[in-house]
Short mmCIF file of C-alpha atoms in Angstrom, two decimals:
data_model
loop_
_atom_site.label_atom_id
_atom_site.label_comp_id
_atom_site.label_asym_id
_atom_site.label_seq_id
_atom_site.Cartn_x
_atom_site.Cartn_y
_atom_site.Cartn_z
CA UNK Y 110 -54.90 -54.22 97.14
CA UNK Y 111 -52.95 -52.27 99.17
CA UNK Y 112 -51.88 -48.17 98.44
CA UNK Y 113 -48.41 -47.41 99.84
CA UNK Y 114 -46.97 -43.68 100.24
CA UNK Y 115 -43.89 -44.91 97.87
CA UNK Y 116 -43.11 -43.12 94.70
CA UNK Y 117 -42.36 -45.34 92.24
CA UNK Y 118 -40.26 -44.10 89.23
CA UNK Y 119 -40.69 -43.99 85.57
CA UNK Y 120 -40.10 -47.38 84.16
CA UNK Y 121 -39.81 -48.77 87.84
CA UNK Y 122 -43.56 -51.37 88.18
CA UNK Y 123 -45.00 -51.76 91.64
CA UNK Y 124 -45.41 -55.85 92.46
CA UNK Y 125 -49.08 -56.62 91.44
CA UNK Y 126 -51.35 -55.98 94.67
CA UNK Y 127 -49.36 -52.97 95.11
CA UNK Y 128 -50.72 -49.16 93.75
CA UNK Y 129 -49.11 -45.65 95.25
CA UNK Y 130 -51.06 -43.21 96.48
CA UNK Y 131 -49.10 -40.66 93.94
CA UNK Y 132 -48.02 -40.89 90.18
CA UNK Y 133 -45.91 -39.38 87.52
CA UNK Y 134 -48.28 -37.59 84.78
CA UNK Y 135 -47.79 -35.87 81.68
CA UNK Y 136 -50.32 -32.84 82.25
CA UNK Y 137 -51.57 -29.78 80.37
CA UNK Y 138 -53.49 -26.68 82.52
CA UNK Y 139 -54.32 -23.64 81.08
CA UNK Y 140 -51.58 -21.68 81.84
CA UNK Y 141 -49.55 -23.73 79.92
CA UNK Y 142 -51.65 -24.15 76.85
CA UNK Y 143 -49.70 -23.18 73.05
CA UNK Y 144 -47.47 -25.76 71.50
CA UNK Y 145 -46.95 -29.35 72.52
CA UNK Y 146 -43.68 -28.53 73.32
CA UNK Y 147 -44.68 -25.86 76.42
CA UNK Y 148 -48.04 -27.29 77.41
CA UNK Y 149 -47.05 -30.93 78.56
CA UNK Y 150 -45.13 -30.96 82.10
CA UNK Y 151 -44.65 -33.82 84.13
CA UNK Y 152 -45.84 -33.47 87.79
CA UNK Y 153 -47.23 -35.37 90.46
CA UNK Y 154 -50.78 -36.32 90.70
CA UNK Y 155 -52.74 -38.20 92.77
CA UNK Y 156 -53.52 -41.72 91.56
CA UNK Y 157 -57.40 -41.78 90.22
CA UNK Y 158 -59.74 -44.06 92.49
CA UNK Y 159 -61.74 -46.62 90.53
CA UNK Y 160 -65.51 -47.02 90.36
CA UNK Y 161 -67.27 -49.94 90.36
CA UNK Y 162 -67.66 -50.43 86.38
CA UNK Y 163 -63.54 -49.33 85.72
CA UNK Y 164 -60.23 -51.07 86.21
CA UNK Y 165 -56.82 -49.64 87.18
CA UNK Y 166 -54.08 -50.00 84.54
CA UNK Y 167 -50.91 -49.48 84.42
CA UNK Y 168 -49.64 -48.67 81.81
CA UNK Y 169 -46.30 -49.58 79.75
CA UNK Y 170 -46.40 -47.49 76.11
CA UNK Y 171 -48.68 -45.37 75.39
CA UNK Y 172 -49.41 -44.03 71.34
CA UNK Y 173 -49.34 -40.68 70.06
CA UNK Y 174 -52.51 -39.04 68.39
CA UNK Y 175 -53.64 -35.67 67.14
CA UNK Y 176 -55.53 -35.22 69.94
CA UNK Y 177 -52.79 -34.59 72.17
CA UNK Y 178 -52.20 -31.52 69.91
CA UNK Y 179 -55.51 -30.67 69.84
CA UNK Y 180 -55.66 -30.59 73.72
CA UNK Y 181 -52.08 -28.91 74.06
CA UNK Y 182 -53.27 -25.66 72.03
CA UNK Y 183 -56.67 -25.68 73.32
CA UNK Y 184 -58.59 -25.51 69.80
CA UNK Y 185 -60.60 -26.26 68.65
CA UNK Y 186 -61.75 -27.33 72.29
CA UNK Y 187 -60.26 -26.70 75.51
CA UNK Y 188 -60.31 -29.85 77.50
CA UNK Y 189 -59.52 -28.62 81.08
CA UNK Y 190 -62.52 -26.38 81.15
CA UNK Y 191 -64.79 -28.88 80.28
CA UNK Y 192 -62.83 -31.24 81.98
CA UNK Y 193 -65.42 -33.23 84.38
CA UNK Y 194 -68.50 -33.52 81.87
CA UNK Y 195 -68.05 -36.79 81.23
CA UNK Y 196 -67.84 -39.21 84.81
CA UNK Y 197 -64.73 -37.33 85.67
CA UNK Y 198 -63.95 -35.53 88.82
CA UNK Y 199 -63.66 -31.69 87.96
CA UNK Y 200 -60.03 -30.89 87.77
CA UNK Y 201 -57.85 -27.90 87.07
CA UNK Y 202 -55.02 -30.58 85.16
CA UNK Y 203 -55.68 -32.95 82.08
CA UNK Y 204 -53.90 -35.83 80.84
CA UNK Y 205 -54.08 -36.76 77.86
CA UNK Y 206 -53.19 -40.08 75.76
CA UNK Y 207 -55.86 -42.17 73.89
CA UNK Y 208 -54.13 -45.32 73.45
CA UNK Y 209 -52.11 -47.69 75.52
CA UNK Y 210 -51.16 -51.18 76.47
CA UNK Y 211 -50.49 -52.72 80.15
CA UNK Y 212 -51.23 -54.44 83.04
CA UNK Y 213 -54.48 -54.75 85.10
CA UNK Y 214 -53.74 -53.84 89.15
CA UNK Y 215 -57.37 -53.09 90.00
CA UNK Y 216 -60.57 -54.18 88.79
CA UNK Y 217 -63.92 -52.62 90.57
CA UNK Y 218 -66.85 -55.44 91.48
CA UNK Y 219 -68.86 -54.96 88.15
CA UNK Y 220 -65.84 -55.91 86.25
CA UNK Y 221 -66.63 -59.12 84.22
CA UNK Y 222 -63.84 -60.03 81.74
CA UNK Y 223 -60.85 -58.89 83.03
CA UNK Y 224 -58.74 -59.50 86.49
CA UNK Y 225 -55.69 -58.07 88.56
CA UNK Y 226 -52.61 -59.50 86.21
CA UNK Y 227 -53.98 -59.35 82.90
CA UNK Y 228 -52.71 -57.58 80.16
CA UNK Y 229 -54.60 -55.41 77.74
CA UNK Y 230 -55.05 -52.52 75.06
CA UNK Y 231 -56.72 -49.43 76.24
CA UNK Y 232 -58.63 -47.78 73.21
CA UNK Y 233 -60.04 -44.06 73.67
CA UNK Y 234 -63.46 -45.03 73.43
CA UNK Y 235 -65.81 -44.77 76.51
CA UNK Y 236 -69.58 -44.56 77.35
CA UNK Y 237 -71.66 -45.00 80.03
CA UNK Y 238 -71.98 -48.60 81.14
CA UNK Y 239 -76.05 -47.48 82.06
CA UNK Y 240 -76.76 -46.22 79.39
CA UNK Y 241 -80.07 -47.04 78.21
CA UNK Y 242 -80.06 -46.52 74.88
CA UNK Y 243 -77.01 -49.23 74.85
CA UNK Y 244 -78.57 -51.64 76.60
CA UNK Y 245 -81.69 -51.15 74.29
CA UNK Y 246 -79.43 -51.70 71.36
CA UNK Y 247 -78.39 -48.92 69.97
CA UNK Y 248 -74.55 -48.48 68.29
CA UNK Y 249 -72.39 -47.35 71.49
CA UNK Y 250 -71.03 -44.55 69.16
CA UNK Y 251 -74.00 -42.69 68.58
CA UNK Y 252 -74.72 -42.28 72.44
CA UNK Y 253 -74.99 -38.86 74.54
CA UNK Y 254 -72.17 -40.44 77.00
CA UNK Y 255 -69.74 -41.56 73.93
CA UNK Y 256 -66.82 -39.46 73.93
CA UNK Y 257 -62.87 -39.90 73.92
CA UNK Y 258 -60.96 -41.15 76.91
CA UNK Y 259 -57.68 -38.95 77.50
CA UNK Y 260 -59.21 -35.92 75.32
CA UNK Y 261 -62.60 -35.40 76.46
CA UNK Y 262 -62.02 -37.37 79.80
CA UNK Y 263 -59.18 -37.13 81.99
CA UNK Y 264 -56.63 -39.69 83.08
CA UNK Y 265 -55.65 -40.62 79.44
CA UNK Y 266 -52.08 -42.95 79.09
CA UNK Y 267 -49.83 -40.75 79.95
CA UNK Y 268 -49.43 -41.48 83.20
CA UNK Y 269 -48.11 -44.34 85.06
CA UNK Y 270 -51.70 -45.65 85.86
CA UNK Y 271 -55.27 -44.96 83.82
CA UNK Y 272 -58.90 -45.30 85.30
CA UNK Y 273 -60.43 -46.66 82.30
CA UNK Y 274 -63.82 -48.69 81.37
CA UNK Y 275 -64.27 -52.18 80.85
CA UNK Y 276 -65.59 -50.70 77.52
CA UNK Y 277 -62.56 -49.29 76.52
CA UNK Y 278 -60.59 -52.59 77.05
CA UNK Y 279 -59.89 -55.36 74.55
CA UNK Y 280 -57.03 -58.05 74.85
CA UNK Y 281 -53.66 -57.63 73.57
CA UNK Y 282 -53.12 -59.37 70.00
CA UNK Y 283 -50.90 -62.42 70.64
CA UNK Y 284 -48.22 -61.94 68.31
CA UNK Y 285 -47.68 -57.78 69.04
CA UNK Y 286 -45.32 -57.00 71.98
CA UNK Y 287 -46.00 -54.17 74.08
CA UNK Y 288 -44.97 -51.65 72.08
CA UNK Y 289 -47.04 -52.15 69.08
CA UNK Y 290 -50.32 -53.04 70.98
CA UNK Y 291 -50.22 -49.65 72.39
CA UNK Y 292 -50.38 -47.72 69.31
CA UNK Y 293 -52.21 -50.47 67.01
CA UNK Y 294 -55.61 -49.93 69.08
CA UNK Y 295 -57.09 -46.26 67.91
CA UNK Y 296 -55.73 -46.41 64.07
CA UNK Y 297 -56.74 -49.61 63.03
CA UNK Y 298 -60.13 -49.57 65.35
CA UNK Y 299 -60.66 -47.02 63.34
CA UNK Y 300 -59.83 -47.94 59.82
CA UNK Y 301 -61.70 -51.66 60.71
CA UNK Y 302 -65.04 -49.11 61.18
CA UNK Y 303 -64.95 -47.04 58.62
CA UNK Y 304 -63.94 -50.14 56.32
CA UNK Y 305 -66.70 -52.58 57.76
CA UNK Y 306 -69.05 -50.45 60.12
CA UNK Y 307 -71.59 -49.04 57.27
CA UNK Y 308 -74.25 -51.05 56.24
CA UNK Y 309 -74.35 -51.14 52.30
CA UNK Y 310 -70.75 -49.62 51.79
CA UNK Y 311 -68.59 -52.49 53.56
CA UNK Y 312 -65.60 -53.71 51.82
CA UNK Y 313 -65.42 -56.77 49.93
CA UNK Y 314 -63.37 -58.86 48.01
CA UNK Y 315 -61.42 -57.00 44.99
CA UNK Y 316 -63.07 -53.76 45.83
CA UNK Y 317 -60.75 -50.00 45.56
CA UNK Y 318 -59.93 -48.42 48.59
CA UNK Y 319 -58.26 -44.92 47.88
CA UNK Y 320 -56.44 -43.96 51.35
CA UNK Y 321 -55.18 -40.82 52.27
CA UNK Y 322 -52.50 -40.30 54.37
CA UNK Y 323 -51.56 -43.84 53.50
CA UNK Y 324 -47.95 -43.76 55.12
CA UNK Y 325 -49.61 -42.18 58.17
CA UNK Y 326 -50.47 -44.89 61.04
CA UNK Y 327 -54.21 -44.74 60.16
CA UNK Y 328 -53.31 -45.31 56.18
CA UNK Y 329 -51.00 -48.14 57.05
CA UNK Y 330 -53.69 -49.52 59.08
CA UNK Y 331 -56.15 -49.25 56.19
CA UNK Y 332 -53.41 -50.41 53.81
CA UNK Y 333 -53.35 -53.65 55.68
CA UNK Y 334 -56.93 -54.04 56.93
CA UNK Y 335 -58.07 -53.77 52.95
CA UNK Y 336 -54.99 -56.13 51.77
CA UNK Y 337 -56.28 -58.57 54.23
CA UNK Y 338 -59.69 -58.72 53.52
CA UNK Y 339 -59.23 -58.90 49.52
CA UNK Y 340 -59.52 -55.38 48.93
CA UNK Y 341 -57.18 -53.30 46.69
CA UNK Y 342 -55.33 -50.69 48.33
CA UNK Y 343 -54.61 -47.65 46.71
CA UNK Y 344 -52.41 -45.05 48.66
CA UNK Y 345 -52.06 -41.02 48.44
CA UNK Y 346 -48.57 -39.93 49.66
CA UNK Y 347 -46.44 -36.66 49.67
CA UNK Y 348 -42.93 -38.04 48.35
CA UNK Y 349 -41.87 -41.28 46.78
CA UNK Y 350 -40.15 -42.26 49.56
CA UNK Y 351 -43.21 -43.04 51.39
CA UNK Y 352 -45.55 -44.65 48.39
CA UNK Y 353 -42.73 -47.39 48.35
CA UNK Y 354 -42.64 -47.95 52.45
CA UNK Y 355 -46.86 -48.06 50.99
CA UNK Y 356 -45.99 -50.86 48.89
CA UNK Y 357 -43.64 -53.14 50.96
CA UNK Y 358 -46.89 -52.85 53.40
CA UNK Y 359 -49.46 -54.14 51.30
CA UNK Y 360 -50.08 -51.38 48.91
CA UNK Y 361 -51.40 -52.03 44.92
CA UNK Y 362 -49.79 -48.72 44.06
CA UNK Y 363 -49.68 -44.81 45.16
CA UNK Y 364 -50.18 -41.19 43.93
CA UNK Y 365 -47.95 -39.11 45.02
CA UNK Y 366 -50.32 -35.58 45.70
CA UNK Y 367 -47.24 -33.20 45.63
CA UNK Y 368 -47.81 -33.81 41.80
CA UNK Y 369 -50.86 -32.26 41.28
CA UNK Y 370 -52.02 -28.65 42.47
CA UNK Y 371 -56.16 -28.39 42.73
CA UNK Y 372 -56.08 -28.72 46.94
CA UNK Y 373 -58.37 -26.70 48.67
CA UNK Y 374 -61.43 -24.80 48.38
CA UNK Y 375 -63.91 -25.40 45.10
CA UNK Y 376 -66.52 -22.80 45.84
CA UNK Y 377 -64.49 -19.70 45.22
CA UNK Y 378 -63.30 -20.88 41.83
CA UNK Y 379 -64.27 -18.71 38.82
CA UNK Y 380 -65.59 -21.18 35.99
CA UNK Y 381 -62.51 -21.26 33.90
CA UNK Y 382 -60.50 -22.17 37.49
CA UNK Y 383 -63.28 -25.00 38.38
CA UNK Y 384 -62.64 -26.39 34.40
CA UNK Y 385 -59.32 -26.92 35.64
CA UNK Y 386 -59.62 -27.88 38.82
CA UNK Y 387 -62.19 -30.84 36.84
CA UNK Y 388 -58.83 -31.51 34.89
CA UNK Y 389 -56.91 -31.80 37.38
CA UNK Y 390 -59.06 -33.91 39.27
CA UNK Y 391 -60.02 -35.95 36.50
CA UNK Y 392 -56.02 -36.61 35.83
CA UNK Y 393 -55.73 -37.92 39.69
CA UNK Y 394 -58.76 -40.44 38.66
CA UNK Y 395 -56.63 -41.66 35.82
CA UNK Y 396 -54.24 -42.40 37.96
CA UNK Y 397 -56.46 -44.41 40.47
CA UNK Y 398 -57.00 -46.23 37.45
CA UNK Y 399 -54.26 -47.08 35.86
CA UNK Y 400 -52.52 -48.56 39.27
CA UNK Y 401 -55.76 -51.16 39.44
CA UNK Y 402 -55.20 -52.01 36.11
CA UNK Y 403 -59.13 -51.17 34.51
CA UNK Y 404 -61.20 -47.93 34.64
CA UNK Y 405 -62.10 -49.30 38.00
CA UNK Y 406 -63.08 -46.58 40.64
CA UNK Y 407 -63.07 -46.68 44.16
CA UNK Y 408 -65.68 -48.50 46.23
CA UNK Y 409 -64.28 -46.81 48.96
CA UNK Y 410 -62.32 -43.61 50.15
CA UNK Y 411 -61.04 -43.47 53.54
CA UNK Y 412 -60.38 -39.47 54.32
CA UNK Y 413 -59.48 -37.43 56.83
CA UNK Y 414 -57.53 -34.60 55.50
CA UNK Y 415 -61.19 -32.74 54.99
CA UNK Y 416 -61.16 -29.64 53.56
CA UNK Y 417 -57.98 -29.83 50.97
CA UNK Y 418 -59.13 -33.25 49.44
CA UNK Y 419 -62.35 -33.64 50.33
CA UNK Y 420 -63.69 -32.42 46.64
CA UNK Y 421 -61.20 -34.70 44.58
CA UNK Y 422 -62.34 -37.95 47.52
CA UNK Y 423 -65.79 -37.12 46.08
CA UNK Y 424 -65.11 -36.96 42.54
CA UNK Y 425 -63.03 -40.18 41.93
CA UNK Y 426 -65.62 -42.27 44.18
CA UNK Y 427 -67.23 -44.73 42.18
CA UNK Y 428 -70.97 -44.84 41.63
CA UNK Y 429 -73.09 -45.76 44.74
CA UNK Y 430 -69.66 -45.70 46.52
CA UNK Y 431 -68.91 -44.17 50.40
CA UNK Y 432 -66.52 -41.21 51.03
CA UNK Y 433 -65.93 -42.32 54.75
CA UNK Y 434 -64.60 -39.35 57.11
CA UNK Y 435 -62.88 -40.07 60.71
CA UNK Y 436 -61.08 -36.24 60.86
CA UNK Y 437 -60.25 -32.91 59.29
CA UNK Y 438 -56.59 -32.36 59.40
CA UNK Y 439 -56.15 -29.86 56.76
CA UNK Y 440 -59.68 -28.21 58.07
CA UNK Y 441 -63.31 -29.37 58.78
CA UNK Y 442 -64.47 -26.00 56.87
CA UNK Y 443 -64.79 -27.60 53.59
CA UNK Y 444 -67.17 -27.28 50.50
CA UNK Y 445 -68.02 -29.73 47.72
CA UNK Y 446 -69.96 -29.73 44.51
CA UNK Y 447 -73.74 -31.48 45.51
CA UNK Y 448 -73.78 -32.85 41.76
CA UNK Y 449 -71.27 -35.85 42.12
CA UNK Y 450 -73.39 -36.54 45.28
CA UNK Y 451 -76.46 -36.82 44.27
CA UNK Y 452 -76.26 -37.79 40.23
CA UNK Y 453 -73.62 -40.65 40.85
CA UNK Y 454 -75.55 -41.63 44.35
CA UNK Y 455 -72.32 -41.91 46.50
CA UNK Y 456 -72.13 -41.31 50.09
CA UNK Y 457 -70.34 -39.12 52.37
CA UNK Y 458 -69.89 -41.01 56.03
CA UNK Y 459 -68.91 -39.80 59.49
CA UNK Y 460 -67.03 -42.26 61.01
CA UNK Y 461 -65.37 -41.92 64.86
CA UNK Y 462 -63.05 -44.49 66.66
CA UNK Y 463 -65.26 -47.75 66.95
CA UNK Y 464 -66.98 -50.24 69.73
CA UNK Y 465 -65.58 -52.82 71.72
CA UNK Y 466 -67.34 -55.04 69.00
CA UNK Y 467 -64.92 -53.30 66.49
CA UNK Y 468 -61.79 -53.84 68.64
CA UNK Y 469 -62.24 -57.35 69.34
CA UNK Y 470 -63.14 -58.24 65.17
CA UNK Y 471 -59.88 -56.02 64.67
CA UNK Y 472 -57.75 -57.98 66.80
CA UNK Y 473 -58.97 -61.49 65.81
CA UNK Y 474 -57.54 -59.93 62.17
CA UNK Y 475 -54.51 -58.55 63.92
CA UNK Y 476 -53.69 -62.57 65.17
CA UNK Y 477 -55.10 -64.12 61.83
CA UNK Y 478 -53.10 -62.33 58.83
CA UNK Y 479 -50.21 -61.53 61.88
CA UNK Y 480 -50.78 -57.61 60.95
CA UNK Y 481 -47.99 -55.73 63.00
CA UNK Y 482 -48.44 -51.90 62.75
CA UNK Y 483 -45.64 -49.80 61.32
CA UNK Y 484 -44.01 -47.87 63.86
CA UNK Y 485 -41.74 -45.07 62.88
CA UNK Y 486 -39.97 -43.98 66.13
CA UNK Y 487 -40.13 -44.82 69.97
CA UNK Y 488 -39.69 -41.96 72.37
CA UNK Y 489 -38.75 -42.50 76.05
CA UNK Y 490 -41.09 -40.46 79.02
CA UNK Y 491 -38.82 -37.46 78.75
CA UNK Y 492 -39.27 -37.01 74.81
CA UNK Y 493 -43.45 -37.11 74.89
CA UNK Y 494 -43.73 -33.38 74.49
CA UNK Y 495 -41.06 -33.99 71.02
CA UNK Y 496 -43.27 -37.06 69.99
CA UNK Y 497 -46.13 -34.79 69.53
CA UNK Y 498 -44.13 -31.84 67.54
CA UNK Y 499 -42.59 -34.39 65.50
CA UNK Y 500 -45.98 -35.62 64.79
CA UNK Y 501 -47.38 -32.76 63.81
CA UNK Y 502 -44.32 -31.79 61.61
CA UNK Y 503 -45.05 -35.70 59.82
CA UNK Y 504 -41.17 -36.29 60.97
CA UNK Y 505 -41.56 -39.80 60.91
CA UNK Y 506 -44.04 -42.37 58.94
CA UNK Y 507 -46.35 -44.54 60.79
CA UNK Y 508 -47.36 -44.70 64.49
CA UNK Y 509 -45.15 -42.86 67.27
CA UNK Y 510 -45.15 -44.55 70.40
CA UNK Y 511 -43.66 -43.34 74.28
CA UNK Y 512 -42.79 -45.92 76.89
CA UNK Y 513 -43.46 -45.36 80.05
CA UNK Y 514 -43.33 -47.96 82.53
CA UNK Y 515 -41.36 -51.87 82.86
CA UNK Y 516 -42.98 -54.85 81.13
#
């Protein structure tokens, strides 16, 4: 490998064998911190040395996630002062990006499975390679070291090259192109685990799945994961216009939520307010049923709105069924009534991103049904700050994706 003092342009790729010393970078600092739109700048950082368990990658798109958002305000966790807690070098920068597909220029000598040349998906998922706990067995996701790469680590995707784990690494699916392996990685990792990962609540042939969000890249995701597998997808949408995009994907039927009113907080309700908040969600349940054809309820509710839906998720789940939760986008302050818990013996589940184990059984799906993910707009470098508002906003349906450097 050799480093050279060139600077090497956005969308321009160094000949393999070849890294600069200095890279372009999407960063946040703290004096920038607000909106995406002011806290990303693009400056020039020095490119990351690898250890001997990491690989160099450059990358070519990168996928948008609510992280980014999350880092670019600085709630509910500011990133660059805790920046360096996790096998990081303590910087006053961050860069963010979860998510990403390239091309291998550097692989340290612990490196098993991949080489210089190869090209893979970078998920955000990263541990400590000595971690004994790990090696003993246990579920890399419930380790001390687990955390996010490119939100709770630095050197995310966007840049022109990552530092990233072999854990974090995972072939690219045969029939995506580069575009669509960079943003099919963190959604449907995470849809596989919360569909499969839980022990006594995995799906299975002609069970419910009631997904929020389901025009969202992690409800198309599940929409397709559960369609796949024999499940029976049932999506919750804001407009019409997005149940049908639901529907051409894979979808039994949707609900569109901007026709019912009982969001939000249960505890403060006086008792005549809870009875109709009951109707209310009993009506939604209907529904549910009537798009699967029986008074059949669901096996399984993917959520991650939190605090706005997380009562109704609860309430419609069918008996001994799992309320699985990978975020809180509405708010993770939420309340629920303990009776539907405990007298109908469902389950409320934390679920977060997934294992390498997860990745590769969600790409040998990926190749084997030929699942593409739905993306709703690619940005160029220049327009990553506008990917992220227009995320936020929910501008466009499905995954967002920026490209970055030249396949």
């Amino acid at each position: 490998m050799e480093f050279v003092d060139k600077i090497y342009e956005i969308g321009e790729r160094p000949p393999l064998g070849t890294v600069p010393r200095r890279m372009y970078a999407w960063t946040i600092r703290n004096e920038r911190l607000g909106s995406p739109e002011t806290a990303f700048g693009v400056e020039l950082v020095d490119v990351p040395m690898i250890r001997d368990d990491e690989l160099l990658v450059y990358n070519i798109s990168a996928g948008i996630n609510y992280n980014g958002i999350w880092a670019a305000t600085g709630k509910p966790k500011n990133v660059i002062d805790s920046n360096g807690d996790y096998f990081d070098e303590k910087q006053d920068f961050h860069i963010c990006g979860s998510e990403s597909c390239g091309i291998v220029y550097a692989v340290g000598k612990n490196v098993k499975n991949y080489k210089v040349g190869d090209i893979i998906c970078v998920g955000g998922s990263k541990y400590s390679s000595d971690d004994k706990d790990i090696q003993s067995g246990m579920d890399p996701c419930f380790s001390p070291s687990y955390h996010i790469w490119g939100y709770e680590s630095n050197y995310g995707a966007f840049a022109q090259f990552s530092r990233v784990q072999e854990c974090q690494c995972v072939k690219k699916a045969d029939n995506l192109d580069f575009d669509e392996a960079a943003c099919a990685y963190a959604t449907g990792v995470t849809a596989y685990r919360m569909l499969n990962g839980w022990k006594g609540n995995t799906l299975k042939k002609g069970d419910v799945v009631l997904i929020w969000g389901g025009a969202g890249g992690l409800g198309i995701s599940a929409i397709q994961i559960t369609k796949a597998l024999g499940g029976i997808p049932v999506a919750v949408v804001s407009s019409e216009e997005k149940g049908e995009l639901c529907k051409q994907l894979g979808a039994a039927g949707y609900i569109d939520r901007s026709k019912f009113d009982h969001w939000g907080s249960v505890s403060s309700l006086s008792d005549k307010e809870y009875r109709s908040w009951i109707a209310q969600a009993t009506k939604f349940r209907r529904s549910i049923w009537k798009i699967v054809g029986e008074k059949r309820s669901p096996a399984i509710v993917l959520e991650h709105p939190g605090r706005d839906t997380l009562p109704t998720s609860l309430f419609v789940c069918g008996n001994g069924g799992m309320v699985v939760l990978c975020g809180a986008t509405s708010s993770y302050m939420a309340d629920i009534d303990l009776r539907f818990l405990w007298l109908n013996q469902r389950r409320i589940q934390g679920s977060h991103a997934g294992t390498q184990k997860d990745a590769a059984e969600y790409i040998k799906l990926v190749e084997k049904y030929d699942i593409h993910p739905y993306i709703g707009k690619k940005y160029d470098w220049s327009e990553l700050p506008k990917a992220h508002e227009d995320f936020a906003k929910k501008v466009y349906k499905g995954k967002l994706v920026v490209r970055i450097g030249a396949e």
